[in-house]
Short mmCIF file of C-alpha atoms and ligand atoms in Angstrom, two decimals:
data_model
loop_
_atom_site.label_atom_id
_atom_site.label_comp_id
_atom_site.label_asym_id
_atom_site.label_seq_id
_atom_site.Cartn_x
_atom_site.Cartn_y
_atom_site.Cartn_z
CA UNK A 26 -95.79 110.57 45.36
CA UNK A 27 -98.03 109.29 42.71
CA UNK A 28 -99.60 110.49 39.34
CA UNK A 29 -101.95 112.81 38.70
CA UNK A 30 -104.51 113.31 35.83
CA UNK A 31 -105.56 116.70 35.78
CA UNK A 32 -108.42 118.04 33.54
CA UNK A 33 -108.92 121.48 32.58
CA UNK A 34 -112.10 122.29 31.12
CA UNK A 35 -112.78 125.12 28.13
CA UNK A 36 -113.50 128.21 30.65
CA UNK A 37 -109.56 127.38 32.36
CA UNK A 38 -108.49 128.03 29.37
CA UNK A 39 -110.18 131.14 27.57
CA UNK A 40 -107.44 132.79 26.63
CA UNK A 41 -103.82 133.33 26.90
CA UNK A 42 -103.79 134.36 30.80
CA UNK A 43 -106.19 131.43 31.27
CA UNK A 44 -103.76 129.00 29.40
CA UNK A 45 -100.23 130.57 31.53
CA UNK A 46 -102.48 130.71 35.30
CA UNK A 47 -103.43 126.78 34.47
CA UNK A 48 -99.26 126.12 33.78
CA UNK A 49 -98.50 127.59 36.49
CA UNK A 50 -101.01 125.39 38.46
CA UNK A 51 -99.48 122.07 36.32
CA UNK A 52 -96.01 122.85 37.33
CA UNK A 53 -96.77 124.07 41.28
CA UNK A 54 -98.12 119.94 41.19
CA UNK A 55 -95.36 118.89 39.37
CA UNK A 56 -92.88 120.62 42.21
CA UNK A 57 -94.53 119.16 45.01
CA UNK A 58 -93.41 115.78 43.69
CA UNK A 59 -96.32 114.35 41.23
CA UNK A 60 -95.97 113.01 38.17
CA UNK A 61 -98.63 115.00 35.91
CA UNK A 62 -100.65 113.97 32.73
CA UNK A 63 -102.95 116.55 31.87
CA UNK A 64 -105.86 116.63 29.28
CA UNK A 65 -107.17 119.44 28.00
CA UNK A 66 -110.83 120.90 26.34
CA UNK A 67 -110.71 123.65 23.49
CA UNK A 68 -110.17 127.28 24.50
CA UNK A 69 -113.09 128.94 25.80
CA UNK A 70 -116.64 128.41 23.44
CA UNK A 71 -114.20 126.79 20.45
CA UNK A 72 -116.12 123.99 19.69
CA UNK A 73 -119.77 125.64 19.27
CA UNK A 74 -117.68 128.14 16.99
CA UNK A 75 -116.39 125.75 14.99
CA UNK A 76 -119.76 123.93 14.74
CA UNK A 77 -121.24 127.11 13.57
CA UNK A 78 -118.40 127.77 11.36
CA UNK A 79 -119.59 123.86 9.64
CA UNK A 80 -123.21 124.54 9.54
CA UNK A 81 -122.20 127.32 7.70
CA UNK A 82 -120.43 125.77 4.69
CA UNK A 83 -122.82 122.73 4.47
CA UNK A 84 -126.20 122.13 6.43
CA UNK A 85 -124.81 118.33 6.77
CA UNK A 86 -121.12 118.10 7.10
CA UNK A 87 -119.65 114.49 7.00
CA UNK A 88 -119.42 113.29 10.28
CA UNK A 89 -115.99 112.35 9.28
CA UNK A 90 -114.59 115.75 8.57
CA UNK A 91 -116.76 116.99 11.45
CA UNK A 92 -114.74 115.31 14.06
CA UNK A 93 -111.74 116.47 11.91
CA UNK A 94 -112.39 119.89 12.41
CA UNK A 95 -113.85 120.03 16.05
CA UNK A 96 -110.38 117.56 17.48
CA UNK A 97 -108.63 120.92 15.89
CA UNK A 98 -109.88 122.91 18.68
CA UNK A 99 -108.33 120.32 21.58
CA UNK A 100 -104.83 120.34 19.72
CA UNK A 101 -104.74 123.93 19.72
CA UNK A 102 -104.98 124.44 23.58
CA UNK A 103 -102.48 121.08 23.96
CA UNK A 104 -99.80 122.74 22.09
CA UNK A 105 -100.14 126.23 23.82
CA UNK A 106 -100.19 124.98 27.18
CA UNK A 107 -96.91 122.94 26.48
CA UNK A 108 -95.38 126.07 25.38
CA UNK A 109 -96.40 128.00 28.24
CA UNK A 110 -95.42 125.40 30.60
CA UNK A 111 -91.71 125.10 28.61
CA UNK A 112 -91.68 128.77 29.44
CA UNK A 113 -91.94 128.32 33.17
CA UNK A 114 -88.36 125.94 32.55
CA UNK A 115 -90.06 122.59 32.69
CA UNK A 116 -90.27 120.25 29.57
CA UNK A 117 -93.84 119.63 28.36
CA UNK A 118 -94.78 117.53 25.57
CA UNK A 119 -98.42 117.32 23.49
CA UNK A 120 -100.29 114.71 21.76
CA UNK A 121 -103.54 114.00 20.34
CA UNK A 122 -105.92 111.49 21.36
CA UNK A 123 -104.75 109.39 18.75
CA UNK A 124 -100.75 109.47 19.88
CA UNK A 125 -102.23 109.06 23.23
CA UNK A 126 -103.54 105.82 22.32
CA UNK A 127 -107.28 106.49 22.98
CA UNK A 128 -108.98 103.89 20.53
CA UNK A 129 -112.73 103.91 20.30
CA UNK A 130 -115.45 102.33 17.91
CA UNK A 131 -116.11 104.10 14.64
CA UNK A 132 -119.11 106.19 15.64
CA UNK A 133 -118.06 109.84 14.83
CA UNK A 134 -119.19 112.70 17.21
CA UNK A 135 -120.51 110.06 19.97
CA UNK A 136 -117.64 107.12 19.86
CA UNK A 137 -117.07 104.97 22.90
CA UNK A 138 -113.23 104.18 24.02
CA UNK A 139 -112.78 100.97 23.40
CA UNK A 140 -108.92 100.48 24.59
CA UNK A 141 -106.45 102.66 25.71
CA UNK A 142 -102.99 102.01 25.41
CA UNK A 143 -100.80 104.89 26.57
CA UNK A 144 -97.36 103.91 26.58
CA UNK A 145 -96.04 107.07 24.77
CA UNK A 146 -97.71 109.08 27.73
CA UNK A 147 -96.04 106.57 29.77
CA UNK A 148 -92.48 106.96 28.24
CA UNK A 149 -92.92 110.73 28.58
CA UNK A 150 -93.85 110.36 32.50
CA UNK A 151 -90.93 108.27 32.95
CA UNK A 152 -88.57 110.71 31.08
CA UNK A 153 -89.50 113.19 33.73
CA UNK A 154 -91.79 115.14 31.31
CA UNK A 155 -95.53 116.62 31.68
CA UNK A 156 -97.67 114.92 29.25
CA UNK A 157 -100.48 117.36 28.15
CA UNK A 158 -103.53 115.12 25.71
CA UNK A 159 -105.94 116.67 24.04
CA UNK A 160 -109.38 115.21 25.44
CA UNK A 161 -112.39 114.24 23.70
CA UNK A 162 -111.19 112.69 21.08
CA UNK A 163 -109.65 109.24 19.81
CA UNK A 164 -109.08 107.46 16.67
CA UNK A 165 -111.26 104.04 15.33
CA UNK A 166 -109.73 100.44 15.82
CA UNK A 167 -111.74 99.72 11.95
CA UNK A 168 -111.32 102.47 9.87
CA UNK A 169 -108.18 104.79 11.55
CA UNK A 170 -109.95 107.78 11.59
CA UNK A 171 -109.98 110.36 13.91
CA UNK A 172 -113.42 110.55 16.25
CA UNK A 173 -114.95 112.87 19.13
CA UNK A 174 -116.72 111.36 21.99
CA UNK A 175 -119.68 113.61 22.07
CA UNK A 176 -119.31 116.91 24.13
CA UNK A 177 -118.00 117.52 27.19
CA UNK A 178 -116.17 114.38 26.50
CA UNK A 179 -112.89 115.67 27.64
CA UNK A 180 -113.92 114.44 31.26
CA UNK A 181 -114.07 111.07 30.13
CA UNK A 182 -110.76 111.03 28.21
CA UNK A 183 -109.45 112.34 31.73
CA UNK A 184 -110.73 109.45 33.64
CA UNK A 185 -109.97 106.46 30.61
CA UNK A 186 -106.29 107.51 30.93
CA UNK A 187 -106.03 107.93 34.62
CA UNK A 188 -107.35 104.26 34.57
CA UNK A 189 -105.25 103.08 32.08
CA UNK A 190 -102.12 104.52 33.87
CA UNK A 191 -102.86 104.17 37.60
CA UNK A 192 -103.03 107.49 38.66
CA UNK A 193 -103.92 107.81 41.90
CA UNK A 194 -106.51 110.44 41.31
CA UNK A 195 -108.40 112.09 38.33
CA UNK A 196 -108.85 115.60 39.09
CA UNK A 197 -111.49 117.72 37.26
CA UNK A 198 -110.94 121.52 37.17
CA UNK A 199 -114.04 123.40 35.78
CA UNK A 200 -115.79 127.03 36.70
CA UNK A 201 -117.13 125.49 39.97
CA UNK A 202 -115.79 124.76 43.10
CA UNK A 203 -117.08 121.12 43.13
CA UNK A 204 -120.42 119.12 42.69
CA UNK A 205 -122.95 121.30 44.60
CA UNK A 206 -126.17 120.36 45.92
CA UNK A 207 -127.91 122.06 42.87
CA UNK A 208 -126.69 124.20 40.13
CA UNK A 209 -125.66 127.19 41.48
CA UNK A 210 -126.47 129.40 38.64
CA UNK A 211 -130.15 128.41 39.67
CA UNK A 212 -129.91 128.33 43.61
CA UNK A 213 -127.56 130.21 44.99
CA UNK A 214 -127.76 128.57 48.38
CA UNK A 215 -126.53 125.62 46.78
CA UNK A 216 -123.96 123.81 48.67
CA UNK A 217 -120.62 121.74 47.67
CA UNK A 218 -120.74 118.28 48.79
CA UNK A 219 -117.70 117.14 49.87
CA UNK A 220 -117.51 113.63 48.41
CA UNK A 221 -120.73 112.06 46.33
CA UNK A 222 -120.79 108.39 45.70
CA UNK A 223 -119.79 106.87 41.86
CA UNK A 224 -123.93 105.90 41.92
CA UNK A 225 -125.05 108.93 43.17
CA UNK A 226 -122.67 110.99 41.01
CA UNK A 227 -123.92 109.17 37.68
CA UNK A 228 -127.69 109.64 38.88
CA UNK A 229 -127.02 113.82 38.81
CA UNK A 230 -125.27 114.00 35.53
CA UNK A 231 -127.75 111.55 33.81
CA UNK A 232 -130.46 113.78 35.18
CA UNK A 233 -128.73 117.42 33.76
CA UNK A 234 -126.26 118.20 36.12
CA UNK A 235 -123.64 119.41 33.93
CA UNK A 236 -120.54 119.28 36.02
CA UNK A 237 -119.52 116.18 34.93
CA UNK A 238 -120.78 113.71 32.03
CA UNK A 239 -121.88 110.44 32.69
CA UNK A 240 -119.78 108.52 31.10
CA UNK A 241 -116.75 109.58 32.65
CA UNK A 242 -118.61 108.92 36.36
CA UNK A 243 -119.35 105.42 34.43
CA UNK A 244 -115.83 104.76 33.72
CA UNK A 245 -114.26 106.09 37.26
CA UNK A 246 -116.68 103.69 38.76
CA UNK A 247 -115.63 100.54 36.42
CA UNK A 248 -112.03 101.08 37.11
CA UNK A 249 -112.30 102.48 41.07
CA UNK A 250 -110.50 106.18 40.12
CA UNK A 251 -111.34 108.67 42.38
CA UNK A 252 -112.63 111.87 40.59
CA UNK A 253 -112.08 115.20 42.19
CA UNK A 254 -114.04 117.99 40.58
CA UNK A 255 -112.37 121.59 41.71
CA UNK A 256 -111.73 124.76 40.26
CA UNK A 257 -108.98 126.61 38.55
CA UNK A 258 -109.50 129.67 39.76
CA UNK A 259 -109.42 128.86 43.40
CA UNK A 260 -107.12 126.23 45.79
CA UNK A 261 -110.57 125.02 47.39
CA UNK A 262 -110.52 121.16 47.75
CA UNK A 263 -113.62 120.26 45.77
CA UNK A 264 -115.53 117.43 45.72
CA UNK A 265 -114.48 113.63 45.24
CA UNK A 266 -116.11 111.51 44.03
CA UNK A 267 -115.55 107.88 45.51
CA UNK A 268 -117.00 105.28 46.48
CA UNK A 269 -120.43 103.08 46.27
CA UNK A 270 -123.81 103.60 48.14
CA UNK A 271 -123.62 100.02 49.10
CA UNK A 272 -120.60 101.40 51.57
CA UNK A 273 -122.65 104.09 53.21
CA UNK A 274 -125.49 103.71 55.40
CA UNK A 275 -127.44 106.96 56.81
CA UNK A 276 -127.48 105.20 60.20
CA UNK A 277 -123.73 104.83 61.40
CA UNK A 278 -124.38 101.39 62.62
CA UNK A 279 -121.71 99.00 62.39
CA UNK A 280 -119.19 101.45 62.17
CA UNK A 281 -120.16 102.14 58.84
CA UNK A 282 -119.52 105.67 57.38
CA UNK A 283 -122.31 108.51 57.96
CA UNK A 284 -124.16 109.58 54.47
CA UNK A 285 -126.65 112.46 53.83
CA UNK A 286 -129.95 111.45 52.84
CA UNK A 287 -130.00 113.44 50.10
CA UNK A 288 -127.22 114.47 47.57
CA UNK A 289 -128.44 116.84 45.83
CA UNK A 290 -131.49 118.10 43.43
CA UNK A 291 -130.41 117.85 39.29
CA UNK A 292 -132.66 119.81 36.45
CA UNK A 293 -132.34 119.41 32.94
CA UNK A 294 -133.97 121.29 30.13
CA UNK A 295 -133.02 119.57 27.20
CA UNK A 296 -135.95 116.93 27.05
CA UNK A 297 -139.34 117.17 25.28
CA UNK A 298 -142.58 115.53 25.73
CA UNK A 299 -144.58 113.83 23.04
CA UNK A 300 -148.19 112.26 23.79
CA UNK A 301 -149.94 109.84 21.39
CA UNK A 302 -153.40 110.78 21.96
CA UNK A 303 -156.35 108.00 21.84
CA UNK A 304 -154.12 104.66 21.33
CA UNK A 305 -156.69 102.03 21.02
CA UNK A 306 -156.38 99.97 24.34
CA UNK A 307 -155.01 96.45 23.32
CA UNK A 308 -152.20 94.19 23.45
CA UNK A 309 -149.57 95.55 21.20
CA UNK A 310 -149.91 98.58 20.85
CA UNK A 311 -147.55 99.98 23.39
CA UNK A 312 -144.90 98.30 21.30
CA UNK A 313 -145.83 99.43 17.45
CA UNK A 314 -145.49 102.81 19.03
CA UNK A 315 -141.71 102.35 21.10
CA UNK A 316 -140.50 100.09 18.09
CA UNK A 317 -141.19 103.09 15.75
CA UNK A 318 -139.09 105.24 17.98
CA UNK A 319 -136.45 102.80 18.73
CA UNK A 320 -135.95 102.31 14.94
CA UNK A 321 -135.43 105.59 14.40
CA UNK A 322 -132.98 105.70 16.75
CA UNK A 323 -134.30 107.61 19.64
CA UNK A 324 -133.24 107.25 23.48
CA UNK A 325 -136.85 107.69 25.21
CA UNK A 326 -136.48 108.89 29.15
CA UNK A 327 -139.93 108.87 30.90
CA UNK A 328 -143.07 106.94 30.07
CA UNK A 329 -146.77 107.79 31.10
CA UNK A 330 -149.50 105.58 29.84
CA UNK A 331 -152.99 107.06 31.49
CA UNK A 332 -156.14 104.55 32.48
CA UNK A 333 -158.08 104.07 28.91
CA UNK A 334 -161.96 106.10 28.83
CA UNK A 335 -164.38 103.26 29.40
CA UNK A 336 -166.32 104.90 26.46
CA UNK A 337 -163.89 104.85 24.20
CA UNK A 338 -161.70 102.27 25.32
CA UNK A 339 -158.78 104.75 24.36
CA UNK A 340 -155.80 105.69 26.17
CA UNK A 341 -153.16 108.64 25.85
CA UNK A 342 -149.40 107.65 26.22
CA UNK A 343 -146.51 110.42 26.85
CA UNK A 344 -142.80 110.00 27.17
CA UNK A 345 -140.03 112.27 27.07
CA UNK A 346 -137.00 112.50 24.49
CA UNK A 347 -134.03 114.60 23.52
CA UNK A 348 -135.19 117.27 22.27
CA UNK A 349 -133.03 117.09 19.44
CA UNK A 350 -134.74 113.91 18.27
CA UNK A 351 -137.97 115.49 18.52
CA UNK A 352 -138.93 116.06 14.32
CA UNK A 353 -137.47 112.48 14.23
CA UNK A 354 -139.42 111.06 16.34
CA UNK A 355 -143.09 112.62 15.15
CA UNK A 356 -142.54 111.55 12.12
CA UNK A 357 -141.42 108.11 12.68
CA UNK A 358 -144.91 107.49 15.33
CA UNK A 359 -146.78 109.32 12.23
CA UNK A 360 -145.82 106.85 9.90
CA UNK A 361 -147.35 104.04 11.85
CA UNK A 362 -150.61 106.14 12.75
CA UNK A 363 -152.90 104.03 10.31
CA UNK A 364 -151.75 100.57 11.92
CA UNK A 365 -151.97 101.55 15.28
CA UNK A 366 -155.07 103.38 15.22
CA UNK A 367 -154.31 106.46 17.17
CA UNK A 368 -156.20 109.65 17.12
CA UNK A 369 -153.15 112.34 16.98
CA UNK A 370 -149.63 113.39 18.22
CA UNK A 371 -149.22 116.63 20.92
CA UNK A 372 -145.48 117.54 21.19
CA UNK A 373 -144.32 119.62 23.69
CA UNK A 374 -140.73 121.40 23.95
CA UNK A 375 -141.50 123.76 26.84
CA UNK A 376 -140.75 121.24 30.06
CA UNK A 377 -137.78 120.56 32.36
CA UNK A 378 -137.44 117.77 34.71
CA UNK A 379 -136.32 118.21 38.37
CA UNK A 380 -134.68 115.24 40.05
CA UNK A 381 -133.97 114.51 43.90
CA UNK A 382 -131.04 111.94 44.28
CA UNK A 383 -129.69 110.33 47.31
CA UNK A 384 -128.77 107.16 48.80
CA UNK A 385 -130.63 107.22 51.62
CA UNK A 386 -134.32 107.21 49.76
CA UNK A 387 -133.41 103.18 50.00
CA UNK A 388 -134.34 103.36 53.90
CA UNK A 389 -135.71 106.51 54.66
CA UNK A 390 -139.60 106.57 54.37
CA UNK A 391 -140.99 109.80 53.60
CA UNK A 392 -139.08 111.06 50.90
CA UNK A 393 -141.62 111.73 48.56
CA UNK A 394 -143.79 112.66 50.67
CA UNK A 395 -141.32 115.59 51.56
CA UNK A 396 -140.58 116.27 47.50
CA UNK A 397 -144.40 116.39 46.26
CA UNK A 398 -145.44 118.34 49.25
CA UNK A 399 -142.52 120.81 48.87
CA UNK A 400 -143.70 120.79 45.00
CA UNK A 401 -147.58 121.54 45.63
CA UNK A 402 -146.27 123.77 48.46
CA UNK A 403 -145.03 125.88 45.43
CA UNK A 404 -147.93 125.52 43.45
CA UNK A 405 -146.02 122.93 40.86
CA UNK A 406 -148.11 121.12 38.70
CA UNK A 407 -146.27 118.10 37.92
CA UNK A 408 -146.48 116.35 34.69
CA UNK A 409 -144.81 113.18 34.86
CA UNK A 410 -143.44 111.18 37.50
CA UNK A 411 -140.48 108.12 37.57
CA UNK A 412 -137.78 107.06 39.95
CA UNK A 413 -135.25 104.89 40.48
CA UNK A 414 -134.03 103.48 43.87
CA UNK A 415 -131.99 106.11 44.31
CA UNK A 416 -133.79 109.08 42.41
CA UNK A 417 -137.36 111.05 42.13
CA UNK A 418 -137.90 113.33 39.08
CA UNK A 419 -141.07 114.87 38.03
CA UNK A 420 -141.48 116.80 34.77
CA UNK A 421 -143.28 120.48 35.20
CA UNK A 422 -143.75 123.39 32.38
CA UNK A 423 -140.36 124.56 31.23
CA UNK A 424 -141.78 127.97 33.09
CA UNK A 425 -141.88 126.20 36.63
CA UNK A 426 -138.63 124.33 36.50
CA UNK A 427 -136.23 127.09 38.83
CA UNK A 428 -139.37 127.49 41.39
CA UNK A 429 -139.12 123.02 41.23
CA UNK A 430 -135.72 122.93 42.37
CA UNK A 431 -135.50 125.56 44.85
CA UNK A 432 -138.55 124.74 46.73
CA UNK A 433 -137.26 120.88 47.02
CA UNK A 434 -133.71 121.94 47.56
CA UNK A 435 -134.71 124.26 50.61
CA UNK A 436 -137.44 121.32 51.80
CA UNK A 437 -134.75 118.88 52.62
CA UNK A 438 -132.58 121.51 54.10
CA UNK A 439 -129.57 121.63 51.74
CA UNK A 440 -129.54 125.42 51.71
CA UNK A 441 -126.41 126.41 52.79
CA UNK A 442 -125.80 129.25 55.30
CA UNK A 443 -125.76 132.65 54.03
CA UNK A 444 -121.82 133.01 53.78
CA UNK A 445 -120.91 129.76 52.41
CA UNK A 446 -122.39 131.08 48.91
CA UNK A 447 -121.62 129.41 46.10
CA UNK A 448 -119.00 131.05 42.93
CA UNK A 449 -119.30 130.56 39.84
CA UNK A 450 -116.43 131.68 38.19
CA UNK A 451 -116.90 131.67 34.42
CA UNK A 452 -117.74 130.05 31.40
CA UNK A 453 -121.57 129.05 30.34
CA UNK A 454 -122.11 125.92 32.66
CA UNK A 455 -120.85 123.84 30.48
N1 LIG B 23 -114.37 120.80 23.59
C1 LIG B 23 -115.35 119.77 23.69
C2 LIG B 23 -116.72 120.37 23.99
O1 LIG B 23 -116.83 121.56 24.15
C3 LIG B 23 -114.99 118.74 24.70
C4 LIG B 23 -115.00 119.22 26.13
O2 LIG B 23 -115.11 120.40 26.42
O3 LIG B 23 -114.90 118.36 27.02
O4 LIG B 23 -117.68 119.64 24.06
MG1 MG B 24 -115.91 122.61 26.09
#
C-alpha cells in the first residue's frame, strides 16, 4: 500500500482530546499498511490569537517577525501530536516547514512554494516512522527566513508535499464531511458531492467556498494528486477531488463518465464595491482609473462600466475588491481624480456575491435563465453580473446574500432529502 498525506485542519485539533482522537486516526492508517506524512494547522483559533496578540504590541509588526510568530502556532500542534502518537507505541517525528524542505519566494504572510525538496520526510518514511510537518509555512530560497503562505495555507503545504513525494492521495480532514453543494452553515439542505472536478473545485474556492483554498486545488491539479476532503470526527468517505471537466460530459455519450450540471452554489462576503461616478466617456480613461488600482497593489474581481448619459457624455464604472484593500484603493483613484475628470467615488462594504459553478453550463442552454429567474423569483436585486465558462455570480446587498444562494441552490434541485442533512461539526468555517 502506498503513502498517504493527511491534513488536519485547526478545529481537529482544539485541544488535547482533539490532538490524541486525530493520533489515533494517524496510527489506525498507519496499521492498515500506509505509509503516513501528516501536516498539521495550529490548535483551534491560534493564529487569529496570535495576530491579535501582534496588533497589540505594534499596529505594524514586521512582516518578518510576523511570520515568526504565527509558524509558532503550527510547531506547537506538530510536536504534540508526535508525542501523542509516541504514546500510542509508534515512533513519530516533527519538523517545520523549513526541515521539511518547503522553499518559497520571499513574500512574508502570502509566499508561493517555489521547490520542495523533502528528503528528510523521505528518510523518516523509509525508517518506518510517521512524519508529522507543520503546514503553512516555508522558508525563502534569497534571504533564509522563515515565511507563511497566507491563511488556510496548511492545505496547500498538504498537497506541495504529497506531490513532491508521490503519495497516492492527499487527504483533507476539516469540520465538514466533504465539499457540499453550498455551505452548510447557510443551507442546510446542502449536499456532499462525491467527487468535484480540479476546475470546478478551484471555481468554488476562488468564489468563497472556504473548504479548501485555491491554491492548493491549483497545485493538486498541476501535479494530478487526488484531494479528498473528509472529516475527523466521522469515517464518512468525503469528497475527492479528481479529475478535469474536459473528461466529463453531462451526456454519457461515448462511454464517457456521467457529470451533474451543476456543482454547487459558492458565496463570499469578503468583497466590496467601489463606483467612480461620472468618468468622462473617452479613450483612456478606463485605464488611468485600473492603473491607479493596480499600482497600489489591488486584485480587482468584477467590473461594470454603465452606457454614458447622452447629456453629459458621462459614465459610472463599479468593480469589486477585497475588502481589505478598500481605504487603499479610494485613495489611490482619489489621487488621480483631477486628471481623469471624474465627478466622485461611492464605496460600498455591505455586498456578497453568489456564484453557480458547474461543468455542464458549457452545453446546457438555459442556465441562466434558471439562476436569474430563481433570483427575481426571490425578489433579488442583483448588482453586478460576470461569468466564466464554467461559473455565474451576481453581486446583491450584503442583506440578500443567504436568500441568493438558497433560492438558486433549491432551483437547480441540489437540495438534498430531508435525512441526508448536512453536520457541521466544529470550528468557525474556516
Ligand atoms: N493556521 C493557519 C491559519 O489559521 C494555517 C491553516 O490553518 O491552514 O490560517
Ligand atoms: Mg487555521
Amino acid at each position: 500500500m502506498g503513502l498517504v498525506v493527511q491534513k488536519y485542519g485547526g478545529s481537529s485539533v482544539a485541544d488535547a482530546d482533539g490532538v490524541k482522537r486525530v493520533a489515533r486516526r494517524i496510527v489506525e492508517t498507519k496499521r492498515a499498511g500506509h505509509d503516513v506524512v501528516v501536516v498539521v494547522s495550529a490548535m483551534g483559533d491560534t493564529t487569529d490569537d496570535l495576530l491579535e496578540l501582534a496588533e497589540k504590541v505594534s499596529p505594524m509588526p514586521p512582516a518578518r517577525e510576523l511570520d515568526m510568530l504565527l509558524t509558532s502556532g503550527e510547531r506547537i500542534s506538530m510536536a504534540l501530536l508526535a508525542m501523542a502518537i509516541a504514546n500510542l507505541g509508534h515512533e513519530a517525528r516533527s519538523f517545520t516547514g523549513s526541515q521539511a524542505g518547503v522553499i518559497t519566494d520571499s513574500a512574508h504572510g502570502r509566499a508561493r512554494i517555489i521547490d520542495v525538496t523533502p528528503g528528510r520526510i523521505a528518510d523518516a518514511v523509509a525508517a518506518g516512522q510517521i512524519a508529522i510537518v507543520a503546514g503553512f509555512q516555508g522558508v525563502s530560497v534569497e534571504t533564509k527566513d522563515i515565511t507563511t503562505l497566507g491563511r488556510g495555507g496548511s492545505d496547500t503545504t498538504a498537497v506541495a508535499l504529497a506531490a513532491a513525494l508521490g503519495a497516492e492521495v492527499c487527504e483533507i480532514y476539516t469540520d465538514v464531511d466533504g465539499v457540499y453543494t453550498a455551505d452548510p452553515r447557510i443551507v442546510p439542505t446542502a449536499r456532499r458531492l462525491e467527487t468535484v472536478t480540479y476546475e470546478e473545485m478551484m471555481e468554488l474556492a476562488a468564489c468563497g467556498a472556504k473548504v479548501l483554498v485555491l491554491r492548493c486545488v491549483e497545485y493538486g491539479r498541476r501535479s494530478g494528486t487526488p484531494i479528498r476532503v473528509r472529516s475527523s470526527f466521522t469515517s464518512l468517505p468525503g469528497t475527492l477531488v479528481t479529475g478535469s471537466i474536459d473528461d466529463h460530459r453531462t451526456d454519457g455519450e461515448d462511454g464517457t463518465v456521467e457529470h451533474a450540471i451543476i456543482s454547487g452554489v459558492a458565496h463570499d462576503r469578503s468583497e466590496a464595491k467601489l463606483t467612480v461616478v461620472g468618468v468622462p466617456d473617452r479613450p483612456g480613461t478606463a485605464a488611468a482609473i485600473f492603473e491607479a488600482v493596480a499600482a497600489a497593489g489591488v486584485n480587482i474581481d468584477m467590473i461594470v462600466q454603465n452606457v454614458s448619459a447622452a447629456a453629459t457624455a458621462r459614465t459610472d464604472v463599479s468593480f469589486t475588491l477585497p475588502k481589505t484593500d478598500g481605504a487603499t484603493a479610494v485613495s489611490a483613484i482619489t489621487a488621480v481624480r483631477e486628471s481623469v475628470g471624474f465627478d466622485s467615488i461611492v464605496y460600498d462594504d455591505q455586498i456578497g456575491k453568489a456564484s453557480l459553478v458547474g461543468a455542464g453550463m458549457r452545453s446546457n442552454p438555459g442556465v441562466s435563465a434558471t439562476f436569474f429567474k430563481a433570483l427575481a423569483d426571490a425578489g433579488v436585486n442583483i448588482e453586478m453580473i460576470s461569468t466564466s465558462e464554467i461559473r455565474i455570480s451576481v453581486v446583491t446587498s450584503a442583506g440578500d446574500l443567504d436568500t441568493a444562494v438558497r433560492a438558486v441552490h433549491t432551483a437547480f434541485g441540489l437540495d438534498a432529502a430531508p435525512d441526508e442533512v448536512a453536520v457541521v461539526h466544529g470550528g468557525t468555517g474556516r
